[in-house]
mmCIF file of C-alpha atoms in Angstrom:
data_model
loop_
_atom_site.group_PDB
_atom_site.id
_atom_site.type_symbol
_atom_site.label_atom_id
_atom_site.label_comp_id
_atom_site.label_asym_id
_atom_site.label_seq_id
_atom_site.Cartn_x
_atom_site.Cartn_y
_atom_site.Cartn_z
ATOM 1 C CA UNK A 1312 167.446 -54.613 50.445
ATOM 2 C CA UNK A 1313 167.392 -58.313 51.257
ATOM 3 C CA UNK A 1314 165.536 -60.674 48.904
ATOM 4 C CA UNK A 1315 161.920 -61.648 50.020
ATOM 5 C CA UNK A 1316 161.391 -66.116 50.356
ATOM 6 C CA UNK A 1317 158.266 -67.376 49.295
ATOM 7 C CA UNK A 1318 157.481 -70.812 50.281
ATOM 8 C CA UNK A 1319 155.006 -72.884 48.090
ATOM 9 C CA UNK A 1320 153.260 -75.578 49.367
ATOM 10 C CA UNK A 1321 151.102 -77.264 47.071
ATOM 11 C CA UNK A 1322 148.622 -80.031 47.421
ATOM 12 C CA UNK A 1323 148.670 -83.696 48.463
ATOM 13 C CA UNK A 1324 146.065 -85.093 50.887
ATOM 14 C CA UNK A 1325 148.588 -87.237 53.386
ATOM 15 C CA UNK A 1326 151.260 -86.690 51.198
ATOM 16 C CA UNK A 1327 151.269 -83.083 53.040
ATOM 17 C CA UNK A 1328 153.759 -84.429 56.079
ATOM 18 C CA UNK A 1329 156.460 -83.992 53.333
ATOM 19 C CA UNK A 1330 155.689 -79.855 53.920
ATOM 20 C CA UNK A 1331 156.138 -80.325 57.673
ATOM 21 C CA UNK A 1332 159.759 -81.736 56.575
ATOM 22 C CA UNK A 1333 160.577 -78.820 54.300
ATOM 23 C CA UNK A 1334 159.151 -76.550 57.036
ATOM 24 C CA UNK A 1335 162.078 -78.460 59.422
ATOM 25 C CA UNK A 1336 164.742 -78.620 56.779
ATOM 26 C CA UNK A 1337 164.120 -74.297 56.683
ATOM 27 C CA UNK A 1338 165.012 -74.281 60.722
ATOM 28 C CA UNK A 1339 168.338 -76.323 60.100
ATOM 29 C CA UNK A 1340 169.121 -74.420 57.503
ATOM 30 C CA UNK A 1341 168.483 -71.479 59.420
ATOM 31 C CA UNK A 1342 166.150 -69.727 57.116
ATOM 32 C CA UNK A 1343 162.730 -68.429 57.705
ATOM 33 C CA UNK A 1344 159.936 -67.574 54.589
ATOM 34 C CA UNK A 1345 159.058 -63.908 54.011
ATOM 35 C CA UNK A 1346 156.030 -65.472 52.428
ATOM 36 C CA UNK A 1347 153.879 -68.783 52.388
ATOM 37 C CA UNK A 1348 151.597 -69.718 49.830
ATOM 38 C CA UNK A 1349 149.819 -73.286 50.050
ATOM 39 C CA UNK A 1350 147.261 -75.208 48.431
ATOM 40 C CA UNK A 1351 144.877 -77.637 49.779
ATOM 41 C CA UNK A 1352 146.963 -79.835 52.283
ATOM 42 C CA UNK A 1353 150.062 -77.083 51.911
ATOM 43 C CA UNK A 1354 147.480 -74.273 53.050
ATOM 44 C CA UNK A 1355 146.631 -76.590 56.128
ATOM 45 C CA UNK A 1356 149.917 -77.103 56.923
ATOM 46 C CA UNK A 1357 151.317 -73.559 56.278
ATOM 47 C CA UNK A 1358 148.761 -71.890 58.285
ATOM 48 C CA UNK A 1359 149.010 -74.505 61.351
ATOM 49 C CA UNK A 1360 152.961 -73.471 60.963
ATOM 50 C CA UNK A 1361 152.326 -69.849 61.414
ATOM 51 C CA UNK A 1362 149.443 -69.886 63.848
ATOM 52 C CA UNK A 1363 151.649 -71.766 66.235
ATOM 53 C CA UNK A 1364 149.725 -75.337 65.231
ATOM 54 C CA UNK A 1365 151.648 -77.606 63.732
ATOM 55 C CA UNK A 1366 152.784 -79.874 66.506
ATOM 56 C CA UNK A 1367 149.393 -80.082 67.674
ATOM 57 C CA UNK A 1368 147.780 -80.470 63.870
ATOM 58 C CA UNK A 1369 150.926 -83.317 63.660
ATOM 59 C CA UNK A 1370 149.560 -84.626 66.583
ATOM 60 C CA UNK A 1371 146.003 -85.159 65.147
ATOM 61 C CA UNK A 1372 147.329 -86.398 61.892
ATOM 62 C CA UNK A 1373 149.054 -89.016 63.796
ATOM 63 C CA UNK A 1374 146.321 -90.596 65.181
ATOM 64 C CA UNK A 1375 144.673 -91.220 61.839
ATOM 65 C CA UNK A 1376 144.483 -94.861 59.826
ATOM 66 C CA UNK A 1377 144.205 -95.037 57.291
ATOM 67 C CA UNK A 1378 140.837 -96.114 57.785
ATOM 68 C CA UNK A 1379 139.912 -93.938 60.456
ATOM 69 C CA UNK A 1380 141.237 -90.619 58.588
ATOM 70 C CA UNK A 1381 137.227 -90.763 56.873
ATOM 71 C CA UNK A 1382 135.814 -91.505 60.484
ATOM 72 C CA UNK A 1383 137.370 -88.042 61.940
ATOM 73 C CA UNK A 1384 135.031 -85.807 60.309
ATOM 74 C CA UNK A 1385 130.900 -86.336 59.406
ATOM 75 C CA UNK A 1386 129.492 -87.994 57.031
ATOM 76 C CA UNK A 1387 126.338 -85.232 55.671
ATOM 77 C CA UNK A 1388 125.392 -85.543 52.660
ATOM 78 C CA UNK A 1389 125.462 -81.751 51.381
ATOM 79 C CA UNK A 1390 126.590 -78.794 50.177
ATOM 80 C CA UNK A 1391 128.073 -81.155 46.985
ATOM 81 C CA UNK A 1392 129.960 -83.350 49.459
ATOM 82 C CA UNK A 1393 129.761 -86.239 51.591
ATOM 83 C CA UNK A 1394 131.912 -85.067 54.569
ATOM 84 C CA UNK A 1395 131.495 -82.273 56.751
ATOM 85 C CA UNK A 1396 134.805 -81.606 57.673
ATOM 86 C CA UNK A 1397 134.033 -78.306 59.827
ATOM 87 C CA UNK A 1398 134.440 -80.181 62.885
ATOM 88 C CA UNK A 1399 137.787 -81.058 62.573
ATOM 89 C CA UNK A 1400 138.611 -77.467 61.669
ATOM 90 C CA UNK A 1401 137.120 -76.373 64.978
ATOM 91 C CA UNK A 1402 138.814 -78.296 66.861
ATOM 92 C CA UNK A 1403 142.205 -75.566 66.331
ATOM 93 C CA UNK A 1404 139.747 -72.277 66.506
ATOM 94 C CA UNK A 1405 141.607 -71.846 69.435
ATOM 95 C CA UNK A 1406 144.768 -71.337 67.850
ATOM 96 C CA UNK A 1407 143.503 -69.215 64.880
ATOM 97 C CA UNK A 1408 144.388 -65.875 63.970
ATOM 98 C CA UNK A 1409 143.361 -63.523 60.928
ATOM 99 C CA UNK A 1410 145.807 -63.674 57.842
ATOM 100 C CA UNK A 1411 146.805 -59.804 58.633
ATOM 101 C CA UNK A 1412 148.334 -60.262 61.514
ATOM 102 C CA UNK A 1413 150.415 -63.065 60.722
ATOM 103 C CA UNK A 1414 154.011 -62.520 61.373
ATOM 104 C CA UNK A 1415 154.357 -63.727 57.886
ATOM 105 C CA UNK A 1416 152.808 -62.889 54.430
ATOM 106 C CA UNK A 1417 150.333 -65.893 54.113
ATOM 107 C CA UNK A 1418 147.787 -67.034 51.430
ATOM 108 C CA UNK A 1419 145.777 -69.786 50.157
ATOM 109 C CA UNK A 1420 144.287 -70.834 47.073
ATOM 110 C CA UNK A 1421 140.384 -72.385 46.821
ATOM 111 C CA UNK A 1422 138.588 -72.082 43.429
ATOM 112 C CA UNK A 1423 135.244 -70.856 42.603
ATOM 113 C CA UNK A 1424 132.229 -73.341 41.894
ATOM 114 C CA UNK A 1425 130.341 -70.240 40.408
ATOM 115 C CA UNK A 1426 132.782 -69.276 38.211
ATOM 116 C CA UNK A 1427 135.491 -71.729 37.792
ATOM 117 C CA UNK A 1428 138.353 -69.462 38.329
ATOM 118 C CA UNK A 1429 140.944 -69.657 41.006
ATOM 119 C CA UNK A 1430 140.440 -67.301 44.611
ATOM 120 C CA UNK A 1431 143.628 -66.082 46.831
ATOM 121 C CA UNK A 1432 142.507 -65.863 50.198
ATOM 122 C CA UNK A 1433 144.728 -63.148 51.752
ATOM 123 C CA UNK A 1434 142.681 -62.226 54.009
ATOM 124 C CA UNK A 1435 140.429 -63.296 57.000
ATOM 125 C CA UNK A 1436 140.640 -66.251 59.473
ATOM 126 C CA UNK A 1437 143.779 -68.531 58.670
ATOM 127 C CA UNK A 1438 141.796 -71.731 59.391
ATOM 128 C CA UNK A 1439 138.794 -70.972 57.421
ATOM 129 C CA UNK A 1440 141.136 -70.033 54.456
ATOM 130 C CA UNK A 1441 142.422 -73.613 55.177
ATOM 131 C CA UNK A 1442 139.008 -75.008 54.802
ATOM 132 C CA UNK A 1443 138.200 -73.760 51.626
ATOM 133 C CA UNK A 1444 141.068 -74.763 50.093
ATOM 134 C CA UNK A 1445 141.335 -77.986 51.390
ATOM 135 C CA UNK A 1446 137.197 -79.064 50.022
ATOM 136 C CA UNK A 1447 138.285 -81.786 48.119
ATOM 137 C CA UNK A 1448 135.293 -81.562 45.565
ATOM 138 C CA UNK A 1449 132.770 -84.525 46.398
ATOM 139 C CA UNK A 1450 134.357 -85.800 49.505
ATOM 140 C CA UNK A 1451 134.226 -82.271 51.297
ATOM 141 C CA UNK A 1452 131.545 -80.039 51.455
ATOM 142 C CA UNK A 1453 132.105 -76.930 49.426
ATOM 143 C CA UNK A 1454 132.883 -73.783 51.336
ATOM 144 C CA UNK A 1455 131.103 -70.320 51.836
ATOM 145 C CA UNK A 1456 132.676 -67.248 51.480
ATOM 146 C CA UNK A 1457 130.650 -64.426 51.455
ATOM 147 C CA UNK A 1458 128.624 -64.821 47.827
ATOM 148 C CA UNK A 1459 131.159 -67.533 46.986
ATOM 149 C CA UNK A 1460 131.472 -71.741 46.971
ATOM 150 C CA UNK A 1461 134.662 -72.103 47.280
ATOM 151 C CA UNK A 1462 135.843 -75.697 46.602
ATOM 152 C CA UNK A 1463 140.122 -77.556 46.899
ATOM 153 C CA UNK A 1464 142.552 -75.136 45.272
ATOM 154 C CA UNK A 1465 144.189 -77.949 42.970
ATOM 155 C CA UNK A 1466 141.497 -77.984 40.726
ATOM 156 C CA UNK A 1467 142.871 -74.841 39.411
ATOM 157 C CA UNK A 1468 146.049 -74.114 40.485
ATOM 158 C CA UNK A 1469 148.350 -76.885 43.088
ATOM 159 C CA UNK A 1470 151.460 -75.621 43.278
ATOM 160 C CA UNK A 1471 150.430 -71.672 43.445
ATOM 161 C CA UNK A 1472 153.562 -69.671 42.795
ATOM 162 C CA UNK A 1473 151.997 -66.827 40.870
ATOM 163 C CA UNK A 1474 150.253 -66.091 44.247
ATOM 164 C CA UNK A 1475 153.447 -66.224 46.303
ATOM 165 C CA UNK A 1476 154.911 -63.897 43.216
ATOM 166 C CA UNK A 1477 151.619 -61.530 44.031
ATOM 167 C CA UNK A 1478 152.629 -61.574 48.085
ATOM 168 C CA UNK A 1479 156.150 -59.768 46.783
ATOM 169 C CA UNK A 1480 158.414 -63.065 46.595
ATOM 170 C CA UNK A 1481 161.612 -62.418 44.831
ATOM 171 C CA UNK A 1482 162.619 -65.874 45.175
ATOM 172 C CA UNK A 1483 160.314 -68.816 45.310
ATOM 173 C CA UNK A 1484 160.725 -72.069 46.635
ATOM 174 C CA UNK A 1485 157.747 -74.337 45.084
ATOM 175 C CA UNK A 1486 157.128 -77.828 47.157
ATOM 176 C CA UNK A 1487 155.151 -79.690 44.358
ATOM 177 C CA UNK A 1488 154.015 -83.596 46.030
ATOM 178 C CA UNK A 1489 152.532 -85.053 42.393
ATOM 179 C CA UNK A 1490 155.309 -84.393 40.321
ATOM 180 C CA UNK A 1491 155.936 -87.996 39.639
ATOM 181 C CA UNK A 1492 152.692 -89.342 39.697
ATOM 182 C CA UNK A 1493 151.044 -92.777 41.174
ATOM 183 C CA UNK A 1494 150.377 -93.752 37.714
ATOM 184 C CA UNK A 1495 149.723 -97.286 37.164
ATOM 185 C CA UNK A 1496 152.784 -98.959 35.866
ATOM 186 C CA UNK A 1497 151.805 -102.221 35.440
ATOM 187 C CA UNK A 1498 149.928 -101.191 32.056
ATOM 188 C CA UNK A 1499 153.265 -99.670 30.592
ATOM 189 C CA UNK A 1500 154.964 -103.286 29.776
ATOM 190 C CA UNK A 1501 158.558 -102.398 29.120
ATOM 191 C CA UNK A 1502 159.972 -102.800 25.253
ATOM 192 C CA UNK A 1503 160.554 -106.724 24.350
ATOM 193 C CA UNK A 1504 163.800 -108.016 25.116
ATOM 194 C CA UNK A 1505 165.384 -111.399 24.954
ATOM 195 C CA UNK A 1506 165.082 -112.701 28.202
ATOM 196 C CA UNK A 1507 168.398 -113.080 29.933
ATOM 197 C CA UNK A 1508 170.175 -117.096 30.669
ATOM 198 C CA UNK A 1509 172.060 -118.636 33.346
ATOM 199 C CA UNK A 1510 175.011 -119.349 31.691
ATOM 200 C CA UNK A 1511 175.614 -122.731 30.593
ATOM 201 C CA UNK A 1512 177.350 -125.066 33.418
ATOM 202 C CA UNK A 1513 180.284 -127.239 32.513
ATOM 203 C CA UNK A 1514 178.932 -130.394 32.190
ATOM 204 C CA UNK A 1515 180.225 -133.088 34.577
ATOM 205 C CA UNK A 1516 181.916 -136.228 33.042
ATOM 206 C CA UNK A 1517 178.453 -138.161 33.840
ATOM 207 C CA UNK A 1518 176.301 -135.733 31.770
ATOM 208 C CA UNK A 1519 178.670 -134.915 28.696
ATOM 209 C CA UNK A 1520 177.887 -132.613 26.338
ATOM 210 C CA UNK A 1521 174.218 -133.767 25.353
ATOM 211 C CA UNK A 1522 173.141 -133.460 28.540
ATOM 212 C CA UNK A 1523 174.662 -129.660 29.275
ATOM 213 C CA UNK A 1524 172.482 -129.063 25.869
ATOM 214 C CA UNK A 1525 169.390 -130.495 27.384
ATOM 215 C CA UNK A 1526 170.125 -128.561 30.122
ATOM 216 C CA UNK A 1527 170.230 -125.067 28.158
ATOM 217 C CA UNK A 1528 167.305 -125.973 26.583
ATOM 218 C CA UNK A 1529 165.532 -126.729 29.406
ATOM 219 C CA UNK A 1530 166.490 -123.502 31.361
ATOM 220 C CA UNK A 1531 165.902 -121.398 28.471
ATOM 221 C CA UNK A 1532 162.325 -122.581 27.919
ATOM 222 C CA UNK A 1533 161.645 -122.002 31.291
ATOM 223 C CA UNK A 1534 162.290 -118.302 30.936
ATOM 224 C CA UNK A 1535 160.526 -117.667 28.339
ATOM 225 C CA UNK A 1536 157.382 -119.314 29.840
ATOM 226 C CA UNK A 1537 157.497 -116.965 32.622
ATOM 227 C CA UNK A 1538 157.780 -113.899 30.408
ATOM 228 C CA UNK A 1539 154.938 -114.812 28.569
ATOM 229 C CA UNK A 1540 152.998 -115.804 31.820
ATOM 230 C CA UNK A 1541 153.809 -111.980 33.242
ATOM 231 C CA UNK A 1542 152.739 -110.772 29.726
ATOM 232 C CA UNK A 1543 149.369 -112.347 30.005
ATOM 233 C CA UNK A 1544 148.691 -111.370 33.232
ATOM 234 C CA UNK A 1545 149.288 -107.457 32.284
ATOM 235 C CA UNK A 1546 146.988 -108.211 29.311
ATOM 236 C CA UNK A 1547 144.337 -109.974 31.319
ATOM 237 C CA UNK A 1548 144.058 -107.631 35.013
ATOM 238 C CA UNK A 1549 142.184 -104.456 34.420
ATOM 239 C CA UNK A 1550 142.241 -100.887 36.004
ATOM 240 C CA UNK A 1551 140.479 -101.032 39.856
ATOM 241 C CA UNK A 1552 137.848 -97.845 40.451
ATOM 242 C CA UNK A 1553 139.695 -96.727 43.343
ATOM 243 C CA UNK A 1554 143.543 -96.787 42.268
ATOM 244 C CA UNK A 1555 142.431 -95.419 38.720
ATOM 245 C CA UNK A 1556 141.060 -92.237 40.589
ATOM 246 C CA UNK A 1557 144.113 -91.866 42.570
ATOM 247 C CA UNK A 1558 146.169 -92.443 39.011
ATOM 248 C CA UNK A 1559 144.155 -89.891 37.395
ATOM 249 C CA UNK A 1560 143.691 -87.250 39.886
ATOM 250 C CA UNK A 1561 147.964 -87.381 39.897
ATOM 251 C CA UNK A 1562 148.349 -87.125 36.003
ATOM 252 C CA UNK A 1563 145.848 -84.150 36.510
ATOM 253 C CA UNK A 1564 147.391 -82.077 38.980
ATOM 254 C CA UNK A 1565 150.871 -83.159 37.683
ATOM 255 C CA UNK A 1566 149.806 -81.414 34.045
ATOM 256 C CA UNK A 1567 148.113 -78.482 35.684
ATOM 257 C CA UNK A 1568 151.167 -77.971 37.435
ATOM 258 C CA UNK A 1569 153.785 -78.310 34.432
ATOM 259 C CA UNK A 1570 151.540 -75.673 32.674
ATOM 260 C CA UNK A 1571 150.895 -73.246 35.329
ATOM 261 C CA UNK A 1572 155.049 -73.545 35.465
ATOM 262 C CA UNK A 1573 155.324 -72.485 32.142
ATOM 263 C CA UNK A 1574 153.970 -68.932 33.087
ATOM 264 C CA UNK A 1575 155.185 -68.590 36.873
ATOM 265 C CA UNK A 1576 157.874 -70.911 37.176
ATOM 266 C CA UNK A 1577 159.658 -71.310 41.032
ATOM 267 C CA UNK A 1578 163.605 -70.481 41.290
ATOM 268 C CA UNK A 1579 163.997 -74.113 42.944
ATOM 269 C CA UNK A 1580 161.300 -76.924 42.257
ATOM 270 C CA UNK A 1581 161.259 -79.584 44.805
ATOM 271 C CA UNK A 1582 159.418 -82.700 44.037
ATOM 272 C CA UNK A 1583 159.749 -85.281 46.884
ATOM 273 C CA UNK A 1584 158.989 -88.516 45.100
ATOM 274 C CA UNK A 1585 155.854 -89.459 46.329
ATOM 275 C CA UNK A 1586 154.608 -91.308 43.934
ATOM 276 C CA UNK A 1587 154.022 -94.526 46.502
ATOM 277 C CA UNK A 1588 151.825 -92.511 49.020
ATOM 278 C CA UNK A 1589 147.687 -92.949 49.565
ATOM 279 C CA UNK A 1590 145.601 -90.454 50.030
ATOM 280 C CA UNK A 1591 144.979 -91.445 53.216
ATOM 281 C CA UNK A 1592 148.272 -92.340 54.339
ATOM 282 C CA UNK A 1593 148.693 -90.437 57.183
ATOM 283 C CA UNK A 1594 149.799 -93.265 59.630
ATOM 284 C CA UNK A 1595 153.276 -92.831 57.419
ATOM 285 C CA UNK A 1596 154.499 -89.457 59.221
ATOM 286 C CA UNK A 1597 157.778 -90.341 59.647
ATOM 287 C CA UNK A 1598 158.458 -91.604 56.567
ATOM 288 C CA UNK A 1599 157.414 -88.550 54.527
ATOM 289 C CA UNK A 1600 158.750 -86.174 56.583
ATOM 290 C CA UNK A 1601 162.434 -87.383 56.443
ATOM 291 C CA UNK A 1602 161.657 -87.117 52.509
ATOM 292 C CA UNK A 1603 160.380 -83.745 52.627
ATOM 293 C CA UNK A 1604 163.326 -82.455 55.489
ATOM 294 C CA UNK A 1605 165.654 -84.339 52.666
ATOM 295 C CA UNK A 1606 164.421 -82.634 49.763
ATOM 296 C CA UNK A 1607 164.930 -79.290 50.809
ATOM 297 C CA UNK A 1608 167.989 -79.881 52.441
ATOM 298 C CA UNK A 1609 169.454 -81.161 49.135
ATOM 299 C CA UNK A 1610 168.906 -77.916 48.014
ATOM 300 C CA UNK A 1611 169.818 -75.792 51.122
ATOM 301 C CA UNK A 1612 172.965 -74.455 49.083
ATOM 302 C CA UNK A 1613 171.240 -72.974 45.896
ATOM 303 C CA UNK A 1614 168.983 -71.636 48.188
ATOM 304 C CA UNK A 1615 171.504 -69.610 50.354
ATOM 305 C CA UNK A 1616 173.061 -68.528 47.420
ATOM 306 C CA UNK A 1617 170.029 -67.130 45.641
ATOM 307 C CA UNK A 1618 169.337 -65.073 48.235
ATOM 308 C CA UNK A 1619 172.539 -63.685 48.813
ATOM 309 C CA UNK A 1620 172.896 -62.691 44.796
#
């Protein structure tokens, strides 16, 4: 009996067009998922993929700034958000489908504002199930499902392959976009070292050797008065409110991730290194999706061969 695929797609805001490249990377392979499991942006994109979207959700995605990416939904103040991002979700109701009928096994993961614990959505309208995962808490407003808030999967799980496991998976391929996080580097000075010369020039007849010695000196001086001008500057600039989210919401989801690993670990963990991408970065399609298409591609082989074991 052939081996089940399940495809993991885990969260990212506009690091996401890295899953549109793995989803291409699967087509030059020549391999198709049994089973697709996404979080957040990874549910958006792996429900667009099977409801016959994605070119026109690329589309869309495309014509976002990154200031304008805000600007495409409403700002409304409720339901513990600031965006209403229902409208932009409506705008592919033509395209959606329920999760049953779905050529492939599909599910998403939101989590529960009632009860804290994670919810697979297996069932019901592949766009809503989008929704509710995708709620980033405070910027989106939270989602109703039946008695249920549901708010962004990666609060509680970002990289969901226990649910792909649950969906009948023998082999999982787990997509995971903050496995090397956007931390911020500039606070982690690296070890002291003796700052390295230019070697010592042969000294012309007309400066002898006193003046090569000057020279050395001077040059050496010079060095070490820019080390110690880079050192003060790292002491003196402090963390900015916005990049210390972003840092922080990646060292989150990055733990959350390693842990949930620990228990329901993938067969092959790709981690694009996306460590230099916004939030909001969606005017860098290209970019990501080569990186994405490249990381699965890398590991087109083990793939092939895990299957055929």
């Amino acid at each position: 009996m052939p081996k089940k695929l399940g495809l993991v797609l885990g969260s990212g805001a506009a690091r996401g067009w890295a899953h549109v490249g793995v989803l291409r990377g699967f087509e030059e392979i020549g391999i198709k998922p049994d089973i697709i499991a996404g979080c957040s942006v990874g549910a958006l994109v792996g429900g667009a993929y099977l409801i016959g979207a994605l070119e026109e959700l690329e589309a869309w995605g495309r014509e976002l700034s990154p200031l304008s990416a805000i600007g495409a939904f409403n700002f409304w103040v409720s339901r513990g958000g600031l965006i209403d991002s229902a409208p932009a979700f409506e705008a592919f109701a033509s395209f959606d489908r329920k999760i049953e009928d779905l050529p492939v096994m599909f599910g998403a993961v939101a989590a529960d504002l009632g009860t804290g614990e994670e919810v697979w959505i297996t069932q019901g309208s592949v766009i809503a199930a989008a929704r509710a995962s995708s709620a980033i808490p405070v910027l989106f407003h939270a989602v109703q499902r039946g008695p249920r808030w549901l708010v962004d999967g990666a609060v509680a799980n970002p990289a969901p392959v226990s649910l792909a496991r649950y969906l009948g998976a023998d082999i999982v391929v787990s997509v995971d976009l903050n496995a090397i996080p956007r931390v911020l580097s500039r606070f982690n000075p690296p070890a002291p070292s003796v700052p390295a010369l230019d070697p010592v020039s042969v000294p012309s007849p007309e400066e002898g050797f006193s003046g090569a010695v000057s020279k050395f000196i001077a040059d050496t001086r010079s060095r070490i008065d820019r080390q110690m001008a880079i050192a003060k500057a790292r002491t003196q600039s402090k963390p900015q409110l916005f990049e210390t989210a972003y840092a922080a919401i990646d060292i989150f989801q990055m733990h959350l991730t390693r842990l949930r690993a620990e228990t329901a670990p993938p067969d092959i963990h790709l981690t694009p290194d996306m460590r230099d991408a916004l939030p909001n970065s969606f005017d860098r399609a290209d970019e990501f999706i080569e990186t994405g298409r490249r990381a699965l591609l890398d590991k087109g082989a083990e793939i092939e061969a895990l299957l055929k074991e």
